[in-house]
Amino acid sequence: MTTQKMNFHTHTTFCDGNNSAEEMVLAAIQKGFTVLGFSGHSIYPSARSWHIPVSKLDEYVSTINALKEKYSGQIKIYCGFEADYFPDSKDKDLFLDPKSVDTPLPTNPSKKIYKKFKPDFLIGSVHYVNTPKGFYSVDSFTENVQKNLIRLYQTNGVIDGKKAVQDYFEAERQMLKKGDFEILGHPDLIRKRNGVLNFFKENEDWYIQELKDTAKLISRTGCIAEINSGAIARGAMDDFYPSKVFLDILYSYKVPVCVNSDAHDTNNLDCAYERAYELAKKTGYTELVYPDNNIIKL
């Protein structure tokens, strides 16, 4: 059994979490964590309903930095962001919907963009896919994802699930090429609603090729891919991001991994951790790698 615990994917009431930052720290200490990284949702310089409002970003940073000092003898704390990728009009096959009044500004998970906040680390994540017909969130409720697949990918009554998946991974690869971040968040988030909607098959050759192409690029960037237990915690599916198939591919490309809970409340700070550790070991990993040279031996 692995006794050491770290988490670099933690949300609070500054964004869409259910507990304050200090409540998360106290829970982490009680659960035996040695390291806790905060990663508030941000799509800076914009914000949407579940992101930290731009006006609250300074307060977020100062709050986490104050907690670093207050609990320095009990746990090591890092201040970061889960930074969204949203493409500009120069991206291949992706551009802003000019009809939307709530379209985020183009942004990358980049240390240059977040420089003024001096983050300790960034998680780069793709929640939004942008198409010639508009954009949508792959992380939304099942009914919303279904409506958007119909709106954006249906022709003659048939949803082109392959195209939807390819657009997602293309956005992720564009983020990897343009961004500057330490951790790749939930690498195959597009799977979240597939168990109910069944808009693509995860064993088809074209899908495996998408995973390989993405893993190859992750390897080149040196980015850490997370084994994320958020879907288990919130009941979206009884599995991790990435899938075992994708994890095997990541291992074959020597991509380092960490285990993160994507916690939105204190109860799930260590959701399915032992299960994740066993999955990593079964795949062949002997250690988990986190920013700032934090390592857990398996």
Coordinates of C-alpha atoms in Angstrom, one line a residue:
M1 CA 0.0 0.0 0.0
T2 CA 1.3 3.5 -0.9
T3 CA 1.1 5.7 2.2
Q4 CA 2.2 9.0 0.7
K5 CA -0.5 11.1 -0.9
M6 CA -0.4 14.2 -3.1
N7 CA -3.0 16.1 -5.1
F8 CA -2.4 18.9 -7.5
H9 CA -6.0 19.1 -8.8
T10 CA -8.1 20.9 -6.1
H11 CA -11.1 23.2 -6.5
T12 CA -12.7 25.5 -3.9
T13 CA -15.5 28.0 -3.6
F14 CA -13.4 30.4 -5.6
C15 CA -14.7 28.5 -8.7
D16 CA -17.1 25.5 -8.7
G17 CA -15.9 23.7 -5.5
N18 CA -18.1 23.1 -2.5
N19 CA -15.5 23.9 0.3
S20 CA -13.2 26.8 1.1
A21 CA -9.5 26.6 0.5
E22 CA -8.8 26.3 4.2
E23 CA -11.4 23.5 4.6
M24 CA -9.6 21.6 1.8
V25 CA -6.2 22.1 3.6
L26 CA -7.6 20.8 6.9
A27 CA -9.2 17.8 5.2
A28 CA -5.9 17.1 3.4
I29 CA -3.9 17.1 6.6
Q30 CA -6.5 14.9 8.3
K31 CA -6.3 12.4 5.4
G32 CA -2.5 12.3 5.5
F33 CA -1.6 14.3 2.5
T34 CA 2.0 15.7 2.4
V35 CA 1.4 18.0 -0.6
L36 CA -1.7 19.9 -1.8
G37 CA -1.9 21.9 -5.0
F38 CA -4.8 24.2 -5.6
S39 CA -5.9 24.5 -9.3
G40 CA -8.8 26.9 -9.5
H41 CA -10.6 26.9 -12.9
S42 CA -9.5 29.8 -15.1
I43 CA -10.0 30.8 -18.7
Y44 CA -8.2 34.1 -18.2
P45 CA -8.6 36.8 -19.5
S46 CA -12.2 35.7 -19.6
A47 CA -14.4 33.9 -17.2
R48 CA -17.5 31.7 -17.4
S49 CA -19.9 30.5 -14.7
W50 CA -17.6 27.9 -13.2
H51 CA -14.3 29.8 -13.5
I52 CA -12.7 32.1 -11.0
P53 CA -14.0 35.6 -11.8
V54 CA -11.2 37.8 -13.1
S55 CA -11.9 40.2 -10.3
K56 CA -11.3 37.4 -7.8
L57 CA -8.0 36.1 -9.2
D58 CA -5.8 38.2 -6.9
E59 CA -7.8 37.3 -3.9
Y60 CA -7.5 33.6 -4.8
V61 CA -3.7 33.8 -5.1
S62 CA -3.3 35.8 -1.9
T63 CA -5.6 33.3 0.0
I64 CA -3.6 30.3 -1.1
N65 CA -0.3 31.9 -0.4
A66 CA -1.5 32.8 3.1
L67 CA -2.4 29.2 3.7
K68 CA 1.1 28.1 2.6
E69 CA 2.5 30.1 5.5
K70 CA -0.1 29.2 8.1
Y71 CA 0.2 25.4 7.5
S72 CA 3.9 25.3 6.5
G73 CA 4.8 22.9 9.3
Q74 CA 2.0 20.4 8.4
I75 CA 1.7 20.3 4.6
K76 CA 3.3 21.7 1.5
I77 CA 0.9 23.9 -0.5
Y78 CA 1.1 25.0 -4.1
C79 CA -0.9 27.7 -5.8
G80 CA -1.8 27.0 -9.4
F81 CA -4.6 27.1 -12.0
E82 CA -6.5 24.6 -14.1
A83 CA -6.2 26.8 -17.2
D84 CA -8.5 26.3 -20.1
Y85 CA -7.5 26.2 -23.7
F86 CA -9.8 28.2 -26.1
P87 CA -8.5 28.6 -29.6
D88 CA -8.3 31.6 -31.8
S89 CA -9.4 31.9 -35.4
K90 CA -6.0 30.8 -36.7
D91 CA -6.4 27.2 -35.4
K92 CA -7.1 24.7 -38.1
D93 CA -10.9 24.0 -38.4
L94 CA -11.6 25.9 -35.2
F95 CA -12.8 29.4 -34.8
L96 CA -14.9 31.7 -32.6
D97 CA -18.6 31.7 -33.0
P98 CA -19.3 35.4 -33.9
K99 CA -23.0 35.1 -32.9
S100 CA -22.2 34.2 -29.3
V101 CA -22.2 37.0 -26.8
D102 CA -20.5 34.8 -24.2
T103 CA -17.6 33.5 -26.2
P104 CA -14.4 33.3 -24.2
L105 CA -11.4 35.2 -25.5
P106 CA -8.7 33.1 -27.1
T107 CA -6.4 31.8 -24.4
N108 CA -3.7 29.1 -23.7
P109 CA -2.5 27.5 -20.5
S110 CA 0.7 29.5 -20.6
K111 CA 3.0 30.8 -17.9
K112 CA 3.4 34.0 -20.0
I113 CA -0.4 34.7 -19.9
Y114 CA -0.6 33.9 -16.1
K115 CA 2.7 35.6 -15.3
K116 CA 1.2 38.4 -13.1
F117 CA -0.3 35.8 -10.8
K118 CA 3.1 33.9 -10.3
P119 CA 1.5 30.4 -10.3
D120 CA 3.5 27.5 -9.0
F121 CA 2.1 25.3 -11.7
L122 CA -0.5 25.1 -14.4
I123 CA -2.9 22.3 -15.4
G124 CA -3.8 22.5 -19.1
S125 CA -7.3 21.3 -19.9
V126 CA -9.7 21.2 -22.8
H127 CA -13.3 21.6 -21.7
Y128 CA -14.5 23.4 -24.8
V129 CA -14.5 22.3 -28.4
N130 CA -15.0 25.0 -31.0
T131 CA -16.5 24.3 -34.5
P132 CA -17.6 26.3 -37.5
K133 CA -21.1 26.1 -36.0
G134 CA -20.2 27.2 -32.5
F135 CA -18.6 25.8 -29.4
Y136 CA -19.7 23.6 -26.5
S137 CA -18.4 22.0 -23.3
V138 CA -17.6 18.2 -23.4
D139 CA -17.8 18.3 -19.6
S140 CA -21.4 19.5 -19.4
F141 CA -24.5 17.5 -18.3
T142 CA -25.4 14.6 -20.5
E143 CA -28.5 16.2 -22.0
N144 CA -26.4 19.3 -22.8
V145 CA -23.7 17.3 -24.5
Q146 CA -26.4 15.4 -26.5
K147 CA -28.0 18.6 -27.6
N148 CA -24.7 20.0 -28.7
L149 CA -23.7 16.9 -30.6
I150 CA -27.0 17.2 -32.5
R151 CA -26.5 20.9 -33.1
L152 CA -22.9 20.7 -34.2
Y153 CA -22.3 17.3 -35.6
Q154 CA -25.6 15.9 -36.9
T155 CA -26.2 15.5 -40.6
N156 CA -29.4 13.8 -42.0
G157 CA -30.3 12.6 -38.5
V158 CA -26.9 11.0 -37.9
I159 CA -24.3 12.3 -35.3
D160 CA -20.7 12.2 -36.6
G161 CA -19.2 11.0 -33.3
K162 CA -15.9 10.4 -34.9
K163 CA -15.6 14.0 -36.0
A164 CA -16.6 15.2 -32.5
V165 CA -13.8 13.1 -30.9
Q166 CA -11.3 14.1 -33.5
D167 CA -12.1 17.8 -32.9
Y168 CA -11.5 17.2 -29.1
F169 CA -8.1 15.6 -29.5
E170 CA -7.1 18.1 -32.1
A171 CA -7.8 20.9 -29.6
E172 CA -5.8 19.0 -27.0
R173 CA -2.8 18.6 -29.4
Q174 CA -3.0 22.3 -30.3
M175 CA -3.0 23.2 -26.6
L176 CA 0.1 21.0 -26.1
K177 CA 1.9 22.7 -29.0
K178 CA 1.0 26.2 -27.9
G179 CA 0.8 26.0 -24.1
D180 CA 3.3 26.0 -21.3
F181 CA 2.0 23.9 -18.4
E182 CA 3.1 21.0 -16.1
I183 CA 0.1 18.7 -16.0
L184 CA -2.3 17.6 -18.8
G185 CA -5.8 17.5 -17.2
H186 CA -8.2 14.5 -17.7
P187 CA -6.6 13.6 -21.1
D188 CA -9.7 11.9 -22.5
L189 CA -12.5 13.9 -21.0
I190 CA -14.5 13.4 -24.2
R191 CA -15.3 9.9 -22.8
K192 CA -17.3 11.4 -19.9
R193 CA -20.8 11.1 -21.4
N194 CA -20.0 8.3 -24.0
G195 CA -21.2 5.6 -21.6
V196 CA -24.7 6.9 -21.9
L197 CA -24.7 8.6 -25.3
N198 CA -22.6 6.0 -27.1
F199 CA -21.6 8.4 -29.9
F200 CA -18.3 6.6 -30.5
K201 CA -16.6 3.2 -30.0
E202 CA -13.4 3.3 -27.9
N203 CA -12.0 0.1 -29.5
E204 CA -12.0 1.3 -33.1
D205 CA -8.7 1.8 -35.0
W206 CA -9.2 5.5 -35.7
Y207 CA -9.8 6.2 -32.0
I208 CA -6.7 4.3 -30.9
Q209 CA -4.7 6.3 -33.5
E210 CA -6.0 9.5 -31.9
L211 CA -4.7 8.3 -28.6
K212 CA -1.3 7.4 -30.1
D213 CA -1.0 10.7 -31.9
T214 CA -1.8 12.6 -28.6
A215 CA 0.5 10.4 -26.5
K216 CA 3.4 11.0 -28.9
L217 CA 3.0 14.8 -28.6
I218 CA 2.7 14.6 -24.8
S219 CA 5.9 12.7 -24.7
R220 CA 7.7 15.4 -26.8
T221 CA 6.5 18.2 -24.5
G222 CA 7.6 16.5 -21.3
C223 CA 4.2 17.2 -19.8
I224 CA 2.8 15.0 -16.9
A225 CA -0.5 13.2 -17.7
E226 CA -2.8 12.9 -14.7
I227 CA -4.8 9.8 -13.7
N228 CA -7.9 11.7 -12.7
S229 CA -10.5 10.1 -10.4
G230 CA -13.1 13.0 -10.8
A231 CA -15.5 11.0 -12.8
I232 CA -15.7 8.3 -10.1
A233 CA -16.2 10.9 -7.4
R234 CA -19.1 12.6 -9.2
G235 CA -20.7 9.5 -10.6
A236 CA -20.1 10.2 -14.3
M237 CA -18.5 6.8 -14.8
D238 CA -16.7 4.2 -12.8
D239 CA -13.4 4.8 -14.4
F240 CA -10.4 7.1 -14.6
Y241 CA -9.2 9.6 -17.1
P242 CA -7.3 8.2 -19.0
S243 CA -8.8 4.8 -19.8
K244 CA -6.6 1.7 -19.3
V245 CA -6.0 1.6 -23.1
F246 CA -4.9 5.2 -23.2
L247 CA -2.7 4.7 -20.1
D248 CA -1.0 1.7 -21.7
I249 CA -0.2 3.9 -24.7
L250 CA 1.1 6.7 -22.5
Y251 CA 3.4 4.2 -20.8
S252 CA 4.7 3.0 -24.1
Y253 CA 5.6 6.6 -25.0
K254 CA 7.3 7.0 -21.6
V255 CA 4.9 9.8 -20.5
P256 CA 5.1 10.5 -16.7
V257 CA 1.9 10.3 -14.8
C258 CA 0.5 11.5 -11.4
V259 CA -2.7 10.7 -9.5
N260 CA -5.1 13.6 -8.9
S261 CA -8.6 13.5 -7.5
D262 CA -9.9 16.7 -9.3
A263 CA -11.6 17.3 -5.9
H264 CA -14.5 19.7 -5.6
D265 CA -15.1 18.8 -1.9
T266 CA -13.3 17.6 1.1
N267 CA -14.8 14.1 1.1
N268 CA -13.3 13.2 -2.3
L269 CA -9.7 14.6 -1.9
D270 CA -8.4 11.0 -2.1
C271 CA -11.2 9.4 -4.1
A272 CA -10.1 6.0 -5.5
Y273 CA -6.4 6.7 -4.8
E274 CA -5.4 3.1 -3.9
R275 CA -7.2 1.9 -7.0
A276 CA -5.4 4.5 -9.1
Y277 CA -2.0 3.5 -7.6
E278 CA -2.7 -0.2 -8.4
L279 CA -3.7 0.7 -12.0
A280 CA -0.5 2.7 -12.5
K281 CA 1.6 -0.2 -11.1
K282 CA -0.3 -2.8 -13.2
T283 CA 0.5 -0.6 -16.3
G284 CA 4.2 -0.7 -15.4
Y285 CA 4.8 2.6 -13.7
T286 CA 7.1 2.6 -10.7
E287 CA 6.6 6.2 -9.6
L288 CA 4.2 9.1 -9.8
V289 CA 5.7 12.5 -10.9
Y290 CA 4.4 15.9 -9.7
P291 CA 5.5 19.4 -10.3
D292 CA 8.5 20.8 -8.4
N293 CA 10.2 17.3 -8.4
N294 CA 7.7 15.8 -6.0
I295 CA 7.8 12.0 -6.5
I296 CA 5.8 9.1 -5.0
K297 CA 7.4 5.6 -5.4
L298 CA 4.9 2.9 -6.1

